[in-house]
Amino acid sequence: MNDNTSWDSLVDHVARIETLRGVMGTLGWDEQVMMPPKAQPLRGAQRALLSRLGHEWLIDERIGGWLADLEGSDDPVRRACHRNLGRTYRREQRIPAELVDQLARARSEGFAAWIDAKKHSDFARFAPNLERLLELSRRRAAAIDPDRHPYEVLLEEFDPGTSVASLREMFARLRDGLTPLLMAIADRPQLPELGATFDPDRQQALHREVAAALGYDFDGGRLDHAEHPFTTGLGAGDVRITTHITADDLLSGLGATIHEAGHALYEQGLPHEHAGTTVSYAASYGLHESQSRFWENFIGRSRPFCNWLAGRLEEHFPEAGVDAERLFRASNRVERGLIRVQADEVTYNLHVIVRFELELAMFEGTLAVKDLPEAWNARYAEYLGVRPESDARGVLQDVHWSGAAFGYFPSYTLGNLYASSLGATLERELPDLWTRVEAGDFAPILAFLRDRIHSRGHLDEAPEIIHAAVGDRDHVEDLVSYLWARHGALYGAERG
Ligand SMILES: [Zn+2]
């Protein structure tokens, strides 16, 4: 077939798959934001139908021919499409339908068992399900590529282009860099919490103002309330964010809005003109997370940002009398806790590293499922200095394993690593960065991210996009230095 006819057919077909993905995303958003509870079974049937349709379109055998025609193309978009679509096509083709069914069943049983086990704080109730999920995931990895490390095959779904070896190396150095900082901070007097209440309706207005100031386009999005905040990119012109506002925790709600706005700015800045080529999508979960965490932490918890925010607060809540110093200190409290989702910037990555090390050990066969709670508790004691008193607040706290989402956790820490190198680069290239932030002028920051990250879509793999954006930087050193500079200084601790 003529190359261009073949390419046009491919783009047509992939655009249909992407449209379907947007439809499913809309249903998912509706489910979490608007849907009445009784609609659950109906929605389940709707989603199952669309999933089946999407799978059929993804294993369409014409794709193999179109991919063959793309072989050796010089065009960057076609080359990227060959890589991205080829990977998805091979994965979908190689996993036997029977295994897909077994996994779907194991996931729903696993979820129910996890809920029950967590409620009774009894890991043994979940252990057989976890064994089964691990075994099926190993088989799934072997079906996709029997010659690679099974964990890397699974990791590829979230962070293609990242190797187990590079994670192992970076995470070990990060762990060894963070523990001394945490120990030094733990010896110092604790910083105060904000300790004030703020009317939720008026908070909403503040959140909208902050998201708009960062550059979030409300004509192509919405801000709604959800139990667990998330962002959903449905395609060009429709990228929605959600947040969770409570009267007594201004900073956590605002942090969530800024975090989701960071994800949304990425989605709004993707190269939508390349729809139908796989290139108009984010390059990886880790890169996505780098965008949310860059805004939430590097910018949103900085002293200059707090100076700006204090002015906005003064306008929305004149009676509260919260100044910038109080905001800054309350935003950067460090606490050695048990729960990942409540963790601060310093301890967060240690929570992720524990999970990564244990997942890897289970896949490599050096840790048996029955020994998991003890291994978990021992690592928490060693890295964080706290020991869970129960399985519910320890090994059972996260839902991910019940859905066989092995290889997902590293994305969170990869995001922090990438974000710190982006921050260091921006500080070097934009000398008046912090004066701009203090003035509420975020446009040059967004322009930098648009140029280096967002507009690249999935042309290259995430590690290549980051490398092109920041050059030869040591992400681990960037993150550890940044945390020392902000939290070490706030607590009066010196890097030894
Ligand atoms: Zn996120």
CSV table of C-alpha atoms and ligand atoms in Angstrom, one decimal:
chain,number,residue,atom,x,y,z
A,1,MET,CA,0.0,0.0,0.0
A,2,ASN,CA,1.1,3.6,-0.6
A,3,ASP,CA,2.8,4.9,2.5
A,4,ASN,CA,0.5,7.9,2.9
A,5,THR,CA,-2.7,5.9,2.4
A,6,SER,CA,-1.5,3.5,5.0
A,7,TRP,CA,-0.6,6.4,7.4
A,8,ASP,CA,-4.0,8.0,6.9
A,9,SER,CA,-5.8,4.8,7.6
A,10,LEU,CA,-3.7,4.4,10.8
A,11,VAL,CA,-4.4,7.9,12.0
A,12,ASP,CA,-8.1,7.4,11.3
A,13,HIS,CA,-8.2,4.2,13.3
A,14,VAL,CA,-6.2,5.5,16.2
A,15,ALA,CA,-8.3,8.7,16.3
A,16,ARG,CA,-11.3,6.5,16.8
A,17,ILE,CA,-9.6,4.7,19.7
A,18,GLU,CA,-8.7,8.0,21.2
A,19,THR,CA,-12.2,9.3,20.9
A,20,LEU,CA,-13.5,6.2,22.7
A,21,ARG,CA,-10.9,6.8,25.4
A,22,GLY,CA,-12.3,10.3,25.8
A,23,VAL,CA,-15.9,8.9,26.1
A,24,MET,CA,-14.8,6.4,28.7
A,25,GLY,CA,-13.0,9.2,30.6
A,26,THR,CA,-16.2,11.3,30.5
A,27,LEU,CA,-18.1,8.3,32.1
A,28,GLY,CA,-15.4,7.9,34.7
A,29,TRP,CA,-15.5,11.6,35.6
A,30,ASP,CA,-19.3,11.4,35.8
A,31,GLU,CA,-19.0,8.4,38.0
A,32,GLN,CA,-16.9,10.2,40.6
A,33,VAL,CA,-18.4,13.6,40.4
A,34,MET,CA,-22.1,13.5,39.4
A,35,MET,CA,-23.5,10.0,39.2
A,36,PRO,CA,-26.2,8.8,41.6
A,37,PRO,CA,-25.2,5.7,43.6
A,38,LYS,CA,-28.0,3.5,42.1
A,39,ALA,CA,-26.5,3.9,38.7
A,40,GLN,CA,-23.4,1.7,39.6
A,41,PRO,CA,-24.5,-1.5,37.8
A,42,LEU,CA,-25.7,0.4,34.8
A,43,ARG,CA,-22.4,2.3,34.6
A,44,GLY,CA,-20.5,-1.0,35.0
A,45,ALA,CA,-22.3,-2.4,31.9
A,46,GLN,CA,-21.6,0.7,29.9
A,47,ARG,CA,-18.0,0.7,30.7
A,48,ALA,CA,-17.6,-3.1,30.0
A,49,LEU,CA,-19.1,-2.6,26.6
A,50,LEU,CA,-16.8,0.2,25.7
A,51,SER,CA,-13.8,-1.6,27.1
A,52,ARG,CA,-14.5,-4.6,24.9
A,53,LEU,CA,-14.9,-2.4,21.8
A,54,GLY,CA,-11.6,-0.6,22.6
A,55,HIS,CA,-9.8,-3.9,23.0
A,56,GLU,CA,-11.2,-5.1,19.6
A,57,TRP,CA,-10.0,-2.0,17.9
A,58,LEU,CA,-6.6,-2.2,19.6
A,59,ILE,CA,-5.9,-5.8,18.3
A,60,ASP,CA,-7.3,-5.1,14.8
A,61,GLU,CA,-4.9,-7.0,12.6
A,62,ARG,CA,-4.6,-4.1,10.1
A,63,ILE,CA,-2.5,-2.4,12.7
A,64,GLY,CA,0.3,-4.9,12.2
A,65,GLY,CA,0.4,-3.9,8.5
A,66,TRP,CA,0.3,-0.2,9.1
A,67,LEU,CA,3.2,-0.6,11.7
A,68,ALA,CA,5.2,-2.5,9.1
A,69,ASP,CA,4.8,0.4,6.6
A,70,LEU,CA,6.1,2.8,9.3
A,71,GLU,CA,9.3,0.9,9.8
A,72,GLY,CA,12.3,3.1,9.3
A,73,SER,CA,10.4,6.4,8.8
A,74,ASP,CA,12.5,9.6,9.3
A,75,ASP,CA,9.5,11.6,10.4
A,76,PRO,CA,9.6,12.1,14.2
A,77,VAL,CA,5.8,11.8,14.7
A,78,ARG,CA,5.6,8.6,12.6
A,79,ARG,CA,8.7,7.2,14.4
A,80,ALA,CA,7.1,7.9,17.8
A,81,CYS,CA,3.9,6.4,16.7
A,82,HIS,CA,5.6,3.2,15.5
A,83,ARG,CA,7.2,2.9,19.0
A,84,ASN,CA,4.1,3.8,21.1
A,85,LEU,CA,1.4,2.0,19.1
A,86,GLY,CA,3.7,-1.0,18.4
A,87,ARG,CA,4.2,-1.4,22.1
A,88,THR,CA,0.5,-1.3,22.9
A,89,TYR,CA,-0.4,-3.5,20.0
A,90,ARG,CA,2.1,-6.2,20.9
A,91,ARG,CA,1.0,-6.1,24.6
A,92,GLU,CA,-2.6,-6.5,23.7
A,93,GLN,CA,-1.9,-9.2,21.2
A,94,ARG,CA,0.3,-11.3,23.3
A,95,ILE,CA,-1.8,-11.5,26.5
A,96,PRO,CA,-4.1,-14.5,26.1
A,97,ALA,CA,-7.8,-13.7,26.5
A,98,GLU,CA,-8.1,-16.3,29.2
A,99,LEU,CA,-5.4,-14.5,31.3
A,100,VAL,CA,-7.3,-11.2,30.8
A,101,ASP,CA,-10.4,-12.8,32.2
A,102,GLN,CA,-8.6,-14.4,35.1
A,103,LEU,CA,-6.9,-11.1,36.0
A,104,ALA,CA,-10.2,-9.2,35.9
A,105,ARG,CA,-11.8,-11.7,38.2
A,106,ALA,CA,-8.8,-11.8,40.5
A,107,ARG,CA,-8.8,-8.0,40.7
A,108,SER,CA,-12.5,-7.8,41.7
A,109,GLU,CA,-12.1,-10.6,44.3
A,110,GLY,CA,-8.8,-9.0,45.4
A,111,PHE,CA,-10.5,-5.6,46.0
A,112,ALA,CA,-13.3,-7.2,48.1
A,113,ALA,CA,-10.7,-9.2,50.1
A,114,TRP,CA,-8.6,-6.1,50.6
A,115,ILE,CA,-11.6,-4.1,51.9
A,116,ASP,CA,-12.4,-6.9,54.3
A,117,ALA,CA,-8.8,-7.4,55.4
A,118,LYS,CA,-8.3,-3.7,56.0
A,119,LYS,CA,-11.5,-3.5,58.0
A,120,HIS,CA,-10.4,-6.3,60.3
A,121,SER,CA,-6.8,-5.2,60.1
A,122,ASP,CA,-5.8,-8.8,59.2
A,123,PHE,CA,-3.4,-9.3,56.3
A,124,ALA,CA,-4.0,-13.1,56.3
A,125,ARG,CA,-7.5,-12.4,54.8
A,126,PHE,CA,-5.9,-10.8,51.8
A,127,ALA,CA,-2.7,-12.9,51.4
A,128,PRO,CA,-4.2,-15.6,49.2
A,129,ASN,CA,-5.5,-13.0,46.8
A,130,LEU,CA,-2.2,-11.2,46.7
A,131,GLU,CA,-0.5,-14.5,45.9
A,132,ARG,CA,-2.9,-15.1,43.0
A,133,LEU,CA,-2.5,-11.5,41.7
A,134,LEU,CA,1.3,-11.8,41.8
A,135,GLU,CA,1.2,-15.1,40.0
A,136,LEU,CA,-1.1,-13.9,37.2
A,137,SER,CA,0.9,-10.7,36.9
A,138,ARG,CA,4.1,-12.8,36.5
A,139,ARG,CA,2.4,-14.8,33.8
A,140,ARG,CA,1.2,-11.6,32.1
A,141,ALA,CA,4.7,-10.2,32.1
A,142,ALA,CA,6.1,-13.4,30.7
A,143,ALA,CA,3.4,-13.5,27.9
A,144,ILE,CA,4.4,-10.0,26.9
A,145,ASP,CA,8.2,-10.5,27.0
A,146,PRO,CA,9.6,-13.6,28.5
A,147,ASP,CA,13.2,-12.3,28.2
A,148,ARG,CA,12.9,-9.2,30.3
A,149,HIS,CA,12.7,-8.6,34.1
A,150,PRO,CA,9.0,-9.2,34.8
A,151,TYR,CA,8.8,-6.0,37.0
A,152,GLU,CA,10.2,-3.9,34.1
A,153,VAL,CA,7.6,-5.3,31.7
A,154,LEU,CA,4.9,-4.2,34.2
A,155,LEU,CA,6.6,-0.8,34.9
A,156,GLU,CA,6.5,-0.1,31.2
A,157,GLU,CA,2.8,0.4,31.3
A,158,PHE,CA,3.2,3.4,33.5
A,159,ASP,CA,6.7,4.6,32.8
A,160,PRO,CA,8.0,3.3,29.4
A,161,GLY,CA,11.7,3.9,28.9
A,162,THR,CA,12.6,3.5,32.6
A,163,SER,CA,14.6,0.4,33.7
A,164,VAL,CA,14.5,-1.5,36.9
A,165,ALA,CA,18.3,-1.0,37.1
A,166,SER,CA,18.0,2.8,37.0
A,167,LEU,CA,15.2,2.8,39.6
A,168,ARG,CA,17.2,0.5,41.9
A,169,GLU,CA,20.2,2.8,41.7
A,170,MET,CA,18.3,6.1,42.1
A,171,PHE,CA,16.0,5.0,44.8
A,172,ALA,CA,18.8,3.5,46.9
A,173,ARG,CA,20.8,6.8,46.8
A,174,LEU,CA,17.7,8.8,47.5
A,175,ARG,CA,16.9,6.6,50.5
A,176,ASP,CA,20.4,7.1,51.8
A,177,GLY,CA,20.2,10.9,51.2
A,178,LEU,CA,16.8,11.3,52.9
A,179,THR,CA,17.3,9.4,56.1
A,180,PRO,CA,20.0,11.8,57.5
A,181,LEU,CA,17.8,14.8,56.7
A,182,LEU,CA,14.8,13.2,58.4
A,183,MET,CA,16.9,12.3,61.5
A,184,ALA,CA,18.3,15.9,61.7
A,185,ILE,CA,14.8,17.3,61.4
A,186,ALA,CA,13.3,14.9,64.0
A,187,ASP,CA,15.7,16.4,66.6
A,188,ARG,CA,14.5,19.9,66.1
A,189,PRO,CA,11.3,21.6,67.5
A,190,GLN,CA,8.2,21.0,65.5
A,191,LEU,CA,6.7,23.7,63.2
A,192,PRO,CA,3.2,24.9,64.1
A,193,GLU,CA,0.1,23.9,62.0
A,194,LEU,CA,-2.1,26.6,60.5
A,195,GLY,CA,-4.8,26.0,63.1
A,196,ALA,CA,-7.7,28.1,61.7
A,197,THR,CA,-11.0,27.3,59.9
A,198,PHE,CA,-12.1,28.7,56.6
A,199,ASP,CA,-15.6,28.7,55.0
A,200,PRO,CA,-15.6,26.1,52.3
A,201,ASP,CA,-17.7,28.2,49.8
A,202,ARG,CA,-15.3,31.1,50.0
A,203,GLN,CA,-12.4,28.7,49.7
A,204,GLN,CA,-13.8,27.6,46.4
A,205,ALA,CA,-13.5,31.1,45.0
A,206,LEU,CA,-9.9,31.2,46.3
A,207,HIS,CA,-9.1,27.9,44.6
A,208,ARG,CA,-10.5,29.0,41.3
A,209,GLU,CA,-8.4,32.2,41.5
A,210,VAL,CA,-5.2,30.3,42.2
A,211,ALA,CA,-5.8,27.7,39.4
A,212,ALA,CA,-6.5,30.5,36.9
A,213,ALA,CA,-3.4,32.5,38.0
A,214,LEU,CA,-1.2,29.4,37.4
A,215,GLY,CA,-2.6,29.4,33.8
A,216,TYR,CA,-5.4,26.7,34.0
A,217,ASP,CA,-7.9,27.5,31.3
A,218,PHE,CA,-11.4,27.4,32.7
A,219,ASP,CA,-12.9,27.7,29.2
A,220,GLY,CA,-11.4,24.3,28.5
A,221,GLY,CA,-12.0,22.8,31.9
A,222,ARG,CA,-13.9,22.7,35.2
A,223,LEU,CA,-13.2,22.5,38.9
A,224,ASP,CA,-15.5,20.2,40.9
A,225,HIS,CA,-15.5,18.4,44.2
A,226,ALA,CA,-14.5,14.8,44.5
A,227,GLU,CA,-13.8,12.5,47.5
A,228,HIS,CA,-10.4,11.7,46.0
A,229,PRO,CA,-9.1,14.6,43.8
A,230,PHE,CA,-8.1,13.7,40.3
A,231,THR,CA,-7.7,15.2,36.8
A,232,THR,CA,-9.1,13.8,33.7
A,233,GLY,CA,-7.9,14.8,30.2
A,234,LEU,CA,-10.7,14.0,27.7
A,235,GLY,CA,-8.9,15.6,24.7
A,236,ALA,CA,-8.5,19.0,23.3
A,237,GLY,CA,-10.6,21.6,25.0
A,238,ASP,CA,-11.8,19.4,27.9
A,239,VAL,CA,-9.4,18.8,30.8
A,240,ARG,CA,-11.2,18.7,34.2
A,241,ILE,CA,-9.9,18.9,37.7
A,242,THR,CA,-11.4,18.1,41.1
A,243,THR,CA,-10.5,18.9,44.6
A,244,HIS,CA,-11.5,18.2,48.2
A,245,ILE,CA,-12.2,21.2,50.4
A,246,THR,CA,-12.7,21.1,54.2
A,247,ALA,CA,-13.2,23.9,56.6
A,248,ASP,CA,-10.4,23.0,58.9
A,249,ASP,CA,-7.7,22.1,56.4
A,250,LEU,CA,-7.1,24.9,54.0
A,251,LEU,CA,-3.6,23.9,53.0
A,252,SER,CA,-4.4,20.3,52.1
A,253,GLY,CA,-7.4,21.3,49.9
A,254,LEU,CA,-5.4,24.1,48.2
A,255,GLY,CA,-2.4,21.7,47.8
A,256,ALA,CA,-4.8,19.3,46.0
A,257,THR,CA,-6.1,22.0,43.7
A,258,ILE,CA,-2.6,23.1,42.8
A,259,HIS,CA,-1.5,19.5,42.3
A,260,GLU,CA,-4.4,18.7,40.0
A,261,ALA,CA,-4.0,22.1,38.1
A,262,GLY,CA,-0.4,21.0,37.5
A,263,HIS,CA,-1.6,17.7,35.9
A,264,ALA,CA,-4.2,19.8,33.9
A,265,LEU,CA,-1.7,22.3,32.6
A,266,TYR,CA,0.2,19.4,31.2
A,267,GLU,CA,-2.9,18.0,29.5
A,268,GLN,CA,-4.0,21.4,28.2
A,269,GLY,CA,-0.5,21.9,26.7
A,270,LEU,CA,-0.2,18.6,24.9
A,271,PRO,CA,0.2,18.7,21.1
A,272,HIS,CA,-3.4,18.0,20.3
A,273,GLU,CA,-2.7,18.7,16.6
A,274,HIS,CA,-1.2,15.2,16.6
A,275,ALA,CA,-4.4,13.5,17.6
A,276,GLY,CA,-4.6,10.0,16.1
A,277,THR,CA,-0.9,9.4,16.2
A,278,THR,CA,-0.4,8.5,20.0
A,279,VAL,CA,1.9,11.5,20.2
A,280,SER,CA,-0.7,13.9,21.7
A,281,TYR,CA,-0.6,12.0,25.0
A,282,ALA,CA,1.5,12.3,28.1
A,283,ALA,CA,4.8,10.4,27.9
A,284,SER,CA,4.5,8.7,31.3
A,285,TYR,CA,2.9,8.6,34.7
A,286,GLY,CA,6.2,9.8,36.2
A,287,LEU,CA,6.4,12.8,33.9
A,288,HIS,CA,2.7,13.6,34.6
A,289,GLU,CA,3.4,13.4,38.3
A,290,SER,CA,6.5,15.7,37.9
A,291,GLN,CA,4.1,18.4,36.6
A,292,SER,CA,1.7,18.2,39.5
A,293,ARG,CA,4.4,18.0,42.1
A,294,PHE,CA,6.4,20.8,40.6
A,295,TRP,CA,3.5,23.2,41.0
A,296,GLU,CA,2.2,21.8,44.3
A,297,ASN,CA,5.6,21.7,46.1
A,298,PHE,CA,8.4,23.5,44.4
A,299,ILE,CA,6.3,26.5,43.6
A,300,GLY,CA,3.3,26.1,45.9
A,301,ARG,CA,5.1,25.6,49.1
A,302,SER,CA,7.9,28.1,48.4
A,303,ARG,CA,8.3,31.3,50.5
A,304,PRO,CA,7.6,33.7,47.6
A,305,PHE,CA,4.4,31.8,46.7
A,306,CYS,CA,3.3,32.0,50.3
A,307,ASN,CA,4.0,35.8,50.2
A,308,TRP,CA,1.7,36.0,47.1
A,309,LEU,CA,-0.9,33.7,48.6
A,310,ALA,CA,-1.0,35.6,51.9
A,311,GLY,CA,-2.3,38.6,49.9
A,312,ARG,CA,-5.0,36.5,48.2
A,313,LEU,CA,-6.0,35.1,51.6
A,314,GLU,CA,-6.2,38.6,53.0
A,315,GLU,CA,-8.7,39.5,50.3
A,316,HIS,CA,-10.9,36.3,50.6
A,317,PHE,CA,-10.6,35.9,54.4
A,318,PRO,CA,-9.7,39.3,55.9
A,319,GLU,CA,-10.8,38.2,59.4
A,320,ALA,CA,-8.4,35.2,59.5
A,321,GLY,CA,-5.2,37.2,59.9
A,322,VAL,CA,-2.9,34.5,58.4
A,323,ASP,CA,0.5,35.9,57.3
A,324,ALA,CA,3.0,34.6,54.9
A,325,GLU,CA,5.4,33.3,57.5
A,326,ARG,CA,2.7,31.2,59.1
A,327,LEU,CA,1.6,29.8,55.8
A,328,PHE,CA,5.2,28.9,54.8
A,329,ARG,CA,5.9,27.1,58.1
A,330,ALA,CA,2.6,25.2,58.1
A,331,SER,CA,3.1,24.2,54.5
A,332,ASN,CA,6.4,22.6,55.2
A,333,ARG,CA,5.9,20.6,58.4
A,334,VAL,CA,7.7,17.3,58.4
A,335,GLU,CA,6.3,14.4,60.3
A,336,ARG,CA,7.4,10.8,60.6
A,337,GLY,CA,4.1,9.1,59.9
A,338,LEU,CA,2.7,5.7,58.8
A,339,ILE,CA,0.4,6.8,56.0
A,340,ARG,CA,1.7,7.6,52.6
A,341,VAL,CA,-1.2,9.8,51.4
A,342,GLN,CA,-0.7,12.1,54.4
A,343,ALA,CA,3.0,12.3,54.1
A,344,ASP,CA,5.0,15.5,53.6
A,345,GLU,CA,7.7,16.1,50.9
A,346,VAL,CA,10.6,14.8,53.0
A,347,THR,CA,9.1,11.5,54.1
A,348,TYR,CA,6.9,10.8,51.0
A,349,ASN,CA,9.6,9.2,48.9
A,350,LEU,CA,10.6,6.9,51.7
A,351,HIS,CA,7.0,5.5,51.7
A,352,VAL,CA,7.3,4.9,48.0
A,353,ILE,CA,10.8,3.3,48.3
A,354,VAL,CA,9.5,0.8,50.9
A,355,ARG,CA,6.8,-0.3,48.4
A,356,PHE,CA,9.2,-0.5,45.5
A,357,GLU,CA,11.7,-2.6,47.3
A,358,LEU,CA,9.1,-5.0,48.6
A,359,GLU,CA,7.3,-5.3,45.2
A,360,LEU,CA,10.7,-6.0,43.6
A,361,ALA,CA,11.6,-8.6,46.2
A,362,MET,CA,8.3,-10.4,45.7
A,363,PHE,CA,8.8,-10.5,41.9
A,364,GLU,CA,12.3,-11.7,42.3
A,365,GLY,CA,11.2,-14.4,44.7
A,366,THR,CA,13.3,-13.2,47.6
A,367,LEU,CA,10.2,-12.3,49.7
A,368,ALA,CA,7.2,-14.6,50.3
A,369,VAL,CA,3.8,-13.0,50.6
A,370,LYS,CA,3.3,-14.4,54.1
A,371,ASP,CA,6.4,-12.5,55.3
A,372,LEU,CA,5.3,-9.2,53.8
A,373,PRO,CA,3.8,-7.6,56.9
A,374,GLU,CA,6.9,-8.2,58.9
A,375,ALA,CA,9.2,-6.9,56.1
A,376,TRP,CA,7.0,-3.9,55.8
A,377,ASN,CA,7.1,-3.1,59.5
A,378,ALA,CA,10.8,-3.6,59.6
A,379,ARG,CA,11.5,-1.2,56.8
A,380,TYR,CA,9.2,1.5,58.2
A,381,ALA,CA,11.1,1.2,61.5
A,382,GLU,CA,14.4,1.4,59.7
A,383,TYR,CA,13.7,4.2,57.1
A,384,LEU,CA,11.1,6.3,58.9
A,385,GLY,CA,11.6,5.5,62.5
A,386,VAL,CA,8.0,4.4,63.0
A,387,ARG,CA,6.5,1.0,63.3
A,388,PRO,CA,2.9,0.3,62.3
A,389,GLU,CA,0.8,-1.0,65.2
A,390,SER,CA,-1.6,-2.7,62.8
A,391,ASP,CA,-1.9,-4.1,59.3
A,392,ALA,CA,-4.6,-1.6,58.4
A,393,ARG,CA,-2.2,1.3,59.0
A,394,GLY,CA,0.7,-0.7,57.6
A,395,VAL,CA,0.8,-3.1,54.7
A,396,LEU,CA,-2.9,-2.8,53.9
A,397,GLN,CA,-3.2,0.9,53.7
A,398,ASP,CA,-3.0,1.3,49.9
A,399,VAL,CA,-5.5,-0.1,47.4
A,400,HIS,CA,-3.0,-0.6,44.5
A,401,TRP,CA,-1.9,-4.1,45.1
A,402,SER,CA,-5.5,-5.3,45.2
A,403,GLY,CA,-5.9,-4.2,41.6
A,404,ALA,CA,-2.5,-5.8,40.6
A,405,ALA,CA,-1.1,-2.3,39.9
A,406,PHE,CA,2.5,-3.5,40.4
A,407,GLY,CA,5.1,-1.1,39.1
A,408,TYR,CA,2.8,1.9,39.7
A,409,PHE,CA,4.3,3.3,42.9
A,410,PRO,CA,7.7,4.3,41.4
A,411,SER,CA,6.0,7.0,39.2
A,412,TYR,CA,5.3,9.1,42.3
A,413,THR,CA,8.9,9.3,43.2
A,414,LEU,CA,10.1,9.6,39.6
A,415,GLY,CA,7.8,12.6,39.5
A,416,ASN,CA,9.5,14.2,42.5
A,417,LEU,CA,12.9,13.5,41.0
A,418,TYR,CA,12.1,15.0,37.7
A,419,ALA,CA,10.4,18.0,39.3
A,420,SER,CA,13.4,18.9,41.4
A,421,SER,CA,15.7,18.9,38.3
A,422,LEU,CA,13.1,21.1,36.4
A,423,GLY,CA,13.1,23.4,39.4
A,424,ALA,CA,16.9,23.7,39.5
A,425,THR,CA,17.0,24.3,35.8
A,426,LEU,CA,14.3,27.0,36.0
A,427,GLU,CA,16.1,28.8,38.8
A,428,ARG,CA,19.3,28.9,36.6
A,429,GLU,CA,17.6,30.0,33.4
A,430,LEU,CA,15.1,32.4,34.9
A,431,PRO,CA,17.0,34.6,37.4
A,432,ASP,CA,14.0,36.6,38.4
A,433,LEU,CA,11.9,33.4,39.0
A,434,TRP,CA,11.1,34.0,42.6
A,435,THR,CA,10.3,37.8,42.2
A,436,ARG,CA,7.8,36.7,39.5
A,437,VAL,CA,6.2,34.1,41.7
A,438,GLU,CA,5.9,36.6,44.6
A,439,ALA,CA,4.1,39.0,42.1
A,440,GLY,CA,1.7,36.2,41.1
A,441,ASP,CA,3.2,36.1,37.6
A,442,PHE,CA,3.4,32.4,36.6
A,443,ALA,CA,3.4,32.9,32.9
A,444,PRO,CA,7.2,32.4,32.3
A,445,ILE,CA,7.1,29.2,34.3
A,446,LEU,CA,4.3,27.8,32.3
A,447,ALA,CA,6.0,28.9,29.1
A,448,PHE,CA,9.1,27.0,30.2
A,449,LEU,CA,7.1,23.8,30.9
A,450,ARG,CA,5.0,24.2,27.7
A,451,ASP,CA,8.2,24.4,25.6
A,452,ARG,CA,10.3,21.7,27.3
A,453,ILE,CA,7.7,19.2,28.5
A,454,HIS,CA,4.0,19.7,27.4
A,455,SER,CA,4.5,20.3,23.7
A,456,ARG,CA,6.7,17.2,23.4
A,457,GLY,CA,3.7,15.0,24.1
A,458,HIS,CA,4.9,11.4,23.6
A,459,LEU,CA,7.4,12.1,20.8
A,460,ASP,CA,10.2,10.7,23.0
A,461,GLU,CA,10.2,8.6,26.1
A,462,ALA,CA,10.0,10.5,29.4
A,463,PRO,CA,13.6,10.0,30.4
A,464,GLU,CA,14.7,11.5,27.1
A,465,ILE,CA,12.3,14.4,27.3
A,466,ILE,CA,13.6,15.2,30.8
A,467,HIS,CA,17.2,14.9,29.7
A,468,ALA,CA,16.5,17.3,26.8
A,469,ALA,CA,14.8,19.7,29.2
A,470,VAL,CA,17.4,19.8,32.0
A,471,GLY,CA,20.6,18.4,30.5
A,472,ASP,CA,22.9,16.2,32.5
A,473,ARG,CA,21.6,16.6,36.0
A,474,ASP,CA,21.6,14.2,38.9
A,475,HIS,CA,18.0,14.0,39.9
A,476,VAL,CA,18.7,12.4,43.2
A,477,GLU,CA,21.2,15.2,44.2
A,478,ASP,CA,18.7,17.8,42.9
A,479,LEU,CA,15.9,16.5,45.1
A,480,VAL,CA,18.0,15.9,48.2
A,481,SER,CA,19.7,19.4,48.0
A,482,TYR,CA,16.3,21.1,47.4
A,483,LEU,CA,14.8,19.4,50.5
A,484,TRP,CA,17.8,20.3,52.6
A,485,ALA,CA,17.6,23.9,51.4
A,486,ARG,CA,13.9,24.2,52.2
A,487,HIS,CA,13.2,21.9,55.1
A,488,GLY,CA,16.6,21.7,56.7
A,489,ALA,CA,16.7,25.5,56.8
A,490,LEU,CA,13.2,25.9,58.2
A,491,TYR,CA,14.0,23.4,61.0
A,492,GLY,CA,17.5,24.8,61.6
A,493,ALA,CA,19.2,21.6,60.6
A,494,GLU,CA,22.6,21.6,58.8
A,495,ARG,CA,23.6,19.2,56.1
A,496,GLY,CA,26.6,17.2,57.4
B,1,ZN,ZN,-0.9,13.3,40.9
